[in-house]
PDB file of C-alpha atoms in Angstrom:
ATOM      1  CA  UNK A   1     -19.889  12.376 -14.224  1.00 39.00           C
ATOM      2  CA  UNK A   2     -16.853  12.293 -11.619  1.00 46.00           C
ATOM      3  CA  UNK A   3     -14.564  10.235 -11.239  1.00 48.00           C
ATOM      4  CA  UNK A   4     -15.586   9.072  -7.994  1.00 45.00           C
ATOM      5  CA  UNK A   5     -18.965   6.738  -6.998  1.00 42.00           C
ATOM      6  CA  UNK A   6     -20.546   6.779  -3.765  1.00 45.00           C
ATOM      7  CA  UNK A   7     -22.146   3.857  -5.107  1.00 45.00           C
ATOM      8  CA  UNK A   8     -20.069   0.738  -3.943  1.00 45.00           C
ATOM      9  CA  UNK A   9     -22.712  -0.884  -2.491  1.00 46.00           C
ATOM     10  CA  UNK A  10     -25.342  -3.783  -2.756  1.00 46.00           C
ATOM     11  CA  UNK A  11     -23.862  -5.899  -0.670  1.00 48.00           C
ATOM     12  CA  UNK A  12     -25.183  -6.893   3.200  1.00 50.00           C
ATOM     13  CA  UNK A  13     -22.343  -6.091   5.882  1.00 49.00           C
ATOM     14  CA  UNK A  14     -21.143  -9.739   7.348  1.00 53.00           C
ATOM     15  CA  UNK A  15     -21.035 -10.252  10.799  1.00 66.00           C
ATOM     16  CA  UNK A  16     -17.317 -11.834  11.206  1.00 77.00           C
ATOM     17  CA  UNK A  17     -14.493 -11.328  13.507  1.00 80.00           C
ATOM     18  CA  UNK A  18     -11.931  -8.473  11.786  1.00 82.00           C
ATOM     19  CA  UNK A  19     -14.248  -6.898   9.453  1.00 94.00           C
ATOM     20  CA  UNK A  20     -14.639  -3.010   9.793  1.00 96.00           C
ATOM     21  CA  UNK A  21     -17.559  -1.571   9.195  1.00 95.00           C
ATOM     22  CA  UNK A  22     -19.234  -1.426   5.929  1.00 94.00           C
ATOM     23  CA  UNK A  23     -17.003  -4.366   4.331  1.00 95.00           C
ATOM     24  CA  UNK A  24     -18.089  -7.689   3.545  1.00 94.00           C
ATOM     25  CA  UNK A  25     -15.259 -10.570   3.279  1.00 94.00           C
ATOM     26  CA  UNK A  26     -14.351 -12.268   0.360  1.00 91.00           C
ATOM     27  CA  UNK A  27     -11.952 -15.391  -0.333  1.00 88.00           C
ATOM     28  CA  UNK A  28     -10.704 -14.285  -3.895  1.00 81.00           C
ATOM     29  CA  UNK A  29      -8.527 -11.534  -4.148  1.00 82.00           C
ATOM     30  CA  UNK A  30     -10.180  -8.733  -6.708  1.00 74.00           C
ATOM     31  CA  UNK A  31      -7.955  -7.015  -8.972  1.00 78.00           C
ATOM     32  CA  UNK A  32      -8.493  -3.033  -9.116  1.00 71.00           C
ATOM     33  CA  UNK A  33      -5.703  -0.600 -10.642  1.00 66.00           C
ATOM     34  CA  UNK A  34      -5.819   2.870 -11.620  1.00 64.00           C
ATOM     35  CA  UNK A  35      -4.019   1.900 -14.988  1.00 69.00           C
ATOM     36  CA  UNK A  36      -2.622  -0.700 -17.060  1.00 78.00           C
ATOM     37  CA  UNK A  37      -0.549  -3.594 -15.207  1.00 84.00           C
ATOM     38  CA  UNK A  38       3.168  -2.235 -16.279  1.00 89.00           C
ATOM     39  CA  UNK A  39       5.418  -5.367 -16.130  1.00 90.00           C
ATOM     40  CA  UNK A  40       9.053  -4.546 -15.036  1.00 95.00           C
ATOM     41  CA  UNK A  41      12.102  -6.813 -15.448  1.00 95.00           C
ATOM     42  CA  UNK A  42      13.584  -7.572 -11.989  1.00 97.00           C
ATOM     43  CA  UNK A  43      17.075  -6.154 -13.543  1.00 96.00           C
ATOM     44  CA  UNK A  44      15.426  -2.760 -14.006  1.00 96.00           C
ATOM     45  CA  UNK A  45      13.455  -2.432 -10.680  1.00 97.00           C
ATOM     46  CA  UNK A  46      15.086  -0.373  -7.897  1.00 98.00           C
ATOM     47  CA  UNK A  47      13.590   0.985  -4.990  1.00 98.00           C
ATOM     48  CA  UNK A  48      14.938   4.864  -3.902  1.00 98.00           C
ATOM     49  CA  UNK A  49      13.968   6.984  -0.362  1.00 98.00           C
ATOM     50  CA  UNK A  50      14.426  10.637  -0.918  1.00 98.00           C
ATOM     51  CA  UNK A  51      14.774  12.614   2.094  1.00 98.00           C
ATOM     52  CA  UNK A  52      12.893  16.306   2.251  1.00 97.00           C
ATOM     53  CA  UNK A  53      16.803  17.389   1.689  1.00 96.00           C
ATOM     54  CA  UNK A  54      17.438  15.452  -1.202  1.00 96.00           C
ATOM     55  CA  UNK A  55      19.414  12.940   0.014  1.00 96.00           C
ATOM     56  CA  UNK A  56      18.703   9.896  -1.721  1.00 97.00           C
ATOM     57  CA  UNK A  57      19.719   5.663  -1.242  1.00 97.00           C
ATOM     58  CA  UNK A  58      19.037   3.078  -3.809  1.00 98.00           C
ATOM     59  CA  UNK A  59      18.675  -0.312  -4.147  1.00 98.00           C
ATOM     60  CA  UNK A  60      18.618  -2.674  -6.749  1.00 98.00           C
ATOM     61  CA  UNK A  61      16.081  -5.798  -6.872  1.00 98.00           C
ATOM     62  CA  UNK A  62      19.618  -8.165  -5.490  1.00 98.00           C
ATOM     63  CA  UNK A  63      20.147  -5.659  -2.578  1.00 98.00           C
ATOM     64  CA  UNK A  64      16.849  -5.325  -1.587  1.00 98.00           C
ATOM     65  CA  UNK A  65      15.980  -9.115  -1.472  1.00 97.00           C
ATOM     66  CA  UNK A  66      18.945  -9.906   0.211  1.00 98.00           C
ATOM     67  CA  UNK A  67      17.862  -7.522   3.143  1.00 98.00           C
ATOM     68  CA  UNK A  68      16.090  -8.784   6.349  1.00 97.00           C
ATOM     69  CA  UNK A  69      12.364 -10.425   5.181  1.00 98.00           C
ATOM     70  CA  UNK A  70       9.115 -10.750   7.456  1.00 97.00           C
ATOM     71  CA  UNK A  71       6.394 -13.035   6.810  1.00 98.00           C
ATOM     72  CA  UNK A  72       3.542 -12.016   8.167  1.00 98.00           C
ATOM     73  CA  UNK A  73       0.062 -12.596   7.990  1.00 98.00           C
ATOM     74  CA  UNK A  74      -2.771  -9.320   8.040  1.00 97.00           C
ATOM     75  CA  UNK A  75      -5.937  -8.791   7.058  1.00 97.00           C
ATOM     76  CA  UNK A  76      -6.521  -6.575   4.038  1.00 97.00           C
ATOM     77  CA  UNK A  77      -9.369  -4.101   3.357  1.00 96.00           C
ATOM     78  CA  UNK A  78     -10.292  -2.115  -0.187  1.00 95.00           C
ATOM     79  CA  UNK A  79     -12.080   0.727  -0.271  1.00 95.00           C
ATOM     80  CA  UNK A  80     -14.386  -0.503  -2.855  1.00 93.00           C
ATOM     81  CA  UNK A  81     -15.863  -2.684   0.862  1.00 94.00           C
ATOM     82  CA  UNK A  82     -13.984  -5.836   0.654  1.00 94.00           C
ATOM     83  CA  UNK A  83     -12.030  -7.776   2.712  1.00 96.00           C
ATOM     84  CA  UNK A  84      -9.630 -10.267   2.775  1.00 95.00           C
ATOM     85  CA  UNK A  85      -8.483 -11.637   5.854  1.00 96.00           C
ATOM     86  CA  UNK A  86      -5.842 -13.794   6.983  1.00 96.00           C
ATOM     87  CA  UNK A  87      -3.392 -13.448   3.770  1.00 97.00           C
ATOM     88  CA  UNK A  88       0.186 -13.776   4.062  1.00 97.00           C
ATOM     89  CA  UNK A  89       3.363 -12.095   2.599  1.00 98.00           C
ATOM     90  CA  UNK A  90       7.033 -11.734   2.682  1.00 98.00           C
ATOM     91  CA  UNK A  91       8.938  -8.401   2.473  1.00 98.00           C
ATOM     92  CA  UNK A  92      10.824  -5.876   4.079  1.00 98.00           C
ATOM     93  CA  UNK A  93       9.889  -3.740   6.886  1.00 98.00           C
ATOM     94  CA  UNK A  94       9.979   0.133   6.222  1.00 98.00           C
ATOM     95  CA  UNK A  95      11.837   0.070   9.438  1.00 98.00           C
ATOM     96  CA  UNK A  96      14.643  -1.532   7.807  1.00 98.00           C
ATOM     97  CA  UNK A  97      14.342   0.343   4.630  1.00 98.00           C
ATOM     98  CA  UNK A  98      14.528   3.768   6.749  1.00 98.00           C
ATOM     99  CA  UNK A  99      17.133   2.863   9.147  1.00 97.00           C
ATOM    100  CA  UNK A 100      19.943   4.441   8.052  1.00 94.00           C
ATOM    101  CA  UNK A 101      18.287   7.147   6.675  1.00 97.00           C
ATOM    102  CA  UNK A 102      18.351  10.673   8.589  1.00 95.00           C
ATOM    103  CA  UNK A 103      14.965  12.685   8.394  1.00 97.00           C
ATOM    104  CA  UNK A 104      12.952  14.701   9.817  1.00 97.00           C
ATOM    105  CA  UNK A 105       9.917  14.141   7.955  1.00 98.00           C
ATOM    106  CA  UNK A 106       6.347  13.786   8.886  1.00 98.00           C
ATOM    107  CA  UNK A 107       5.150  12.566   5.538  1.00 98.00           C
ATOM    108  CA  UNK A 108       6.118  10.145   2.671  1.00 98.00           C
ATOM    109  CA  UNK A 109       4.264  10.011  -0.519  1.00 98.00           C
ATOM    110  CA  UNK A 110       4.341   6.670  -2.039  1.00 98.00           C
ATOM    111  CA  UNK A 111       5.385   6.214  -5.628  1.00 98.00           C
ATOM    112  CA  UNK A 112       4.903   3.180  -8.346  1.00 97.00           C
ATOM    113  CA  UNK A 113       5.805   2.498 -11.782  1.00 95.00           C
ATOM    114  CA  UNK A 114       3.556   3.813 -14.263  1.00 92.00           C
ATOM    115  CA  UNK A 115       3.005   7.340 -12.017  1.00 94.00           C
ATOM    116  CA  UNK A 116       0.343   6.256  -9.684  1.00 95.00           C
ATOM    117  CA  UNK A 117       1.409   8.177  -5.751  1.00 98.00           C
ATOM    118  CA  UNK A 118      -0.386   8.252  -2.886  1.00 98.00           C
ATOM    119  CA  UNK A 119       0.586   9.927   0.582  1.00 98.00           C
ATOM    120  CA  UNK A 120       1.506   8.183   4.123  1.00 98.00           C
ATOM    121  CA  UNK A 121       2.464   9.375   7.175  1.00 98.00           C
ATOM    122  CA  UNK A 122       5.800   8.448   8.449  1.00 98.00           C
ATOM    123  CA  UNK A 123       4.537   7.031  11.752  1.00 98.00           C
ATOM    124  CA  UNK A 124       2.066   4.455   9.848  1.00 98.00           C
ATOM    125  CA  UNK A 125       5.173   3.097   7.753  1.00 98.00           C
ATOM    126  CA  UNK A 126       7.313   2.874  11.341  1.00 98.00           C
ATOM    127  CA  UNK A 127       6.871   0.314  14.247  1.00 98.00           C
ATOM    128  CA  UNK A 128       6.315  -3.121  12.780  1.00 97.00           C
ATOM    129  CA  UNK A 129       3.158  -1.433  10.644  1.00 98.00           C
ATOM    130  CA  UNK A 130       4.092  -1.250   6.868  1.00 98.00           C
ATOM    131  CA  UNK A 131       6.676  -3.768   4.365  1.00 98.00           C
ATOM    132  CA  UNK A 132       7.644  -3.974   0.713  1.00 98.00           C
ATOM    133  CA  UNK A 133       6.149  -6.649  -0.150  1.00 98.00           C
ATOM    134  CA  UNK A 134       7.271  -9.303  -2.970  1.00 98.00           C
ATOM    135  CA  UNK A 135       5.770 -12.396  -1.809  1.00 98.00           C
ATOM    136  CA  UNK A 136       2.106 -13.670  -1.448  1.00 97.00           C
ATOM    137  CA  UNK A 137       0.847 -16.727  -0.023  1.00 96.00           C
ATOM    138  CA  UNK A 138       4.570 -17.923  -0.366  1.00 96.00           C
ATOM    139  CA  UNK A 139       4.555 -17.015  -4.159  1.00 97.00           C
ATOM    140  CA  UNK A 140       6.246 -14.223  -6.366  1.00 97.00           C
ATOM    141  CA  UNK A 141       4.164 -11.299  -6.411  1.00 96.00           C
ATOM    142  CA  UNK A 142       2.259 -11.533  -9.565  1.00 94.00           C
ATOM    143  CA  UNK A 143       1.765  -8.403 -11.855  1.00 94.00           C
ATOM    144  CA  UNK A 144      -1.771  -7.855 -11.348  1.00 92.00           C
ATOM    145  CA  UNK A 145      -1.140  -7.618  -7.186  1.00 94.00           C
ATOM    146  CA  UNK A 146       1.322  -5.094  -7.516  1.00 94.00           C
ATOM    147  CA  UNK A 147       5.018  -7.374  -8.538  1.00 96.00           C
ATOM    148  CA  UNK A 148       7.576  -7.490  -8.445  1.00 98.00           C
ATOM    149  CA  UNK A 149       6.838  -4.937  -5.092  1.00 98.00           C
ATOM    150  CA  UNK A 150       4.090  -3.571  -3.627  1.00 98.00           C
ATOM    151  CA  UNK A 151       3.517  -1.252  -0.027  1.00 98.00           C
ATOM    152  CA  UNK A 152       1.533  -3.435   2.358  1.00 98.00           C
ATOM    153  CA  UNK A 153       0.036  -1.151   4.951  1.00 98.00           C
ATOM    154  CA  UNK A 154      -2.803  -3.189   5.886  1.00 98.00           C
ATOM    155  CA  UNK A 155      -4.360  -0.700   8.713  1.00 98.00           C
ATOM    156  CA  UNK A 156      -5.166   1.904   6.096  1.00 98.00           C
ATOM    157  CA  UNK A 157      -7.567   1.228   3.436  1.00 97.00           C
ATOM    158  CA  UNK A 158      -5.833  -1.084   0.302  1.00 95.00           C
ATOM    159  CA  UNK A 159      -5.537   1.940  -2.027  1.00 96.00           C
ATOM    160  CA  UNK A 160      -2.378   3.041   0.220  1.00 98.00           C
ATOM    161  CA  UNK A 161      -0.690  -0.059  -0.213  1.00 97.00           C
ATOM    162  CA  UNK A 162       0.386   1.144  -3.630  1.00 97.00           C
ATOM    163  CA  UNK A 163       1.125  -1.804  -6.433  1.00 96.00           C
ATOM    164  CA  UNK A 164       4.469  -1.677  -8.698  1.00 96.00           C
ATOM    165  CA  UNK A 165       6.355   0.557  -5.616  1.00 98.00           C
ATOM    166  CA  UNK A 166       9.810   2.091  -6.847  1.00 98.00           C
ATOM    167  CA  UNK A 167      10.742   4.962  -4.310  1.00 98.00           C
ATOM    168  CA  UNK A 168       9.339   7.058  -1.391  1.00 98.00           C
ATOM    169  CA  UNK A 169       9.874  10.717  -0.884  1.00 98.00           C
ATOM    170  CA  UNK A 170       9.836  12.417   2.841  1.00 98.00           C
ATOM    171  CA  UNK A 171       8.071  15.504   3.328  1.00 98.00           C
ATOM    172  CA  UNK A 172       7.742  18.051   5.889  1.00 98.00           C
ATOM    173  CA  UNK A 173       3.784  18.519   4.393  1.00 97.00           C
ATOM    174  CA  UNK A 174       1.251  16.582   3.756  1.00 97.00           C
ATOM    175  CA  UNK A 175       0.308  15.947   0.245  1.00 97.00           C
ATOM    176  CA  UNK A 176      -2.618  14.670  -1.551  1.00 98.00           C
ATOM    177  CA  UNK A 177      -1.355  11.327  -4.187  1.00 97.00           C
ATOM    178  CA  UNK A 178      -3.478  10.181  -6.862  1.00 96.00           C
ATOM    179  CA  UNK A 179      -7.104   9.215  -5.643  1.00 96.00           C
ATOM    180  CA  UNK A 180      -6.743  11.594  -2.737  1.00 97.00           C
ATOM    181  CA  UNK A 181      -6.312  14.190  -5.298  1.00 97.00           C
ATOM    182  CA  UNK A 182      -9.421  12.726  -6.838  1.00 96.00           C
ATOM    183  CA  UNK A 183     -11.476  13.356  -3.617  1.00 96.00           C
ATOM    184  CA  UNK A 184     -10.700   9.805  -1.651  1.00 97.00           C
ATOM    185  CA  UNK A 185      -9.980  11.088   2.026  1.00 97.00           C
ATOM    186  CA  UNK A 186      -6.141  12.167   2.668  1.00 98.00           C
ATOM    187  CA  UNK A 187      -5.771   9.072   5.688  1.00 98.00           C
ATOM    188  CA  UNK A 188      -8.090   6.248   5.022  1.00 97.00           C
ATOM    189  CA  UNK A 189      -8.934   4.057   8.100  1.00 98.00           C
ATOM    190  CA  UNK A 190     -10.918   1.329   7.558  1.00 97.00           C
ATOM    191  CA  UNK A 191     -12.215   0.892  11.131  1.00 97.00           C
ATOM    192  CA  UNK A 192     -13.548   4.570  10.740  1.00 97.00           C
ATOM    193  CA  UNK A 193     -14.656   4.198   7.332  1.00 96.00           C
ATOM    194  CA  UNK A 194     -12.717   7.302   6.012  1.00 97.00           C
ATOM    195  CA  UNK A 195     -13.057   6.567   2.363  1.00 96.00           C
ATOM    196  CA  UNK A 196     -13.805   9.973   0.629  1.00 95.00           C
ATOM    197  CA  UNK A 197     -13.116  13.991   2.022  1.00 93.00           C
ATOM    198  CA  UNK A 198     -15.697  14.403   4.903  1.00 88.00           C
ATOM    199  CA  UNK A 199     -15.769  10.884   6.095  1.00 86.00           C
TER     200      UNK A 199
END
């Protein structure tokens, strides 16, 4: 058997406001990882960019929280067809995170804790579109959502907004991460229901 299941299903598609197609909403928020939750003290998180020529910048969990924070409020969707709409968070913009940082690079791939990766392109992490998140719903990030940090990139499906984030590389090619190695599709709209290779 593979590791992958056509089968999430069994549920009737809502009609509401914000819902792509094929979801249906819910007002929990479902936990799904890879792996086991790893649980990192805030005094051995850090958070590193490596550029595609090896130049690298670090910071520490004090430096990064005392960067500029958003709040903002999106609407999340899993690939496993639900959604969550309306939930709020506070981090730091990639835009910040990448400001100083001289590239060239068309691609990042996202990495966590525990090994779990999955690929971005640079222009969905730019322009008000993707944070570091280590708030939600004005609380610390707990464990099982990803804290202390998680990627929130809530126009691609929730499997790119990678839990336990500690570094993103830039790269010249694209690269398949961990369930896009596993045959989930290399981009992952929501609104176009690209959830495996082919869609």
């Amino acid at each position: 058997m593979g590791i992958i299941s056509r089968g999430f299903g069994g549920r009737r598609r809502e009609s509401v406001p914000g819902l792509p197609p094929g979801q249906y909403l819910t007002h929990d928020f479902p936990v799904l990882s890879a792996g086991p939750t790893p649980r990192i003290p805030l005094d051995r998180w850090s958070f590193t960019i490596a550029t595609e020529t090896g130049e690298k910048k670090s910071w520490n969990w004090a430096e990064f929280t005392a960067l500029e924070s958003a709040d903002v409020t999106v609407d999340i969707h899993c690939v496993t067809k639900w959604s969550k709409l309306g939930t709020t968070w506070r981090g730091v913009s990639l835009d910040t995170l990448l400001a100083d940082v001289e590239t060239a690079a068309d691609y990042t791939m996202v990495h966590s804790f525990g090994g779990y990766t999955t690929n971005v392109p640079m222009e969905d992490l730019l322009d008000g579109k993707a944070w570091i998140a280590y708030k939600f719903d004005g609380e610390d990030l707990e464990p099982e959502h990803g804290g202390p940090a998680r990627m929130l990139i809530p126009h691609l499906y929730f499997w790119k907004s990678a839990k336990w984030v500690n570094g993103l590389s830039l790269m010249n090619d694209d690269e398949p991460g961990f369930w896009e190695a596993a045959g989930y599709h290399m981009y992952g709209d929501p609104w176009l229901e690209q959830r495996y290779q082919g869609d």
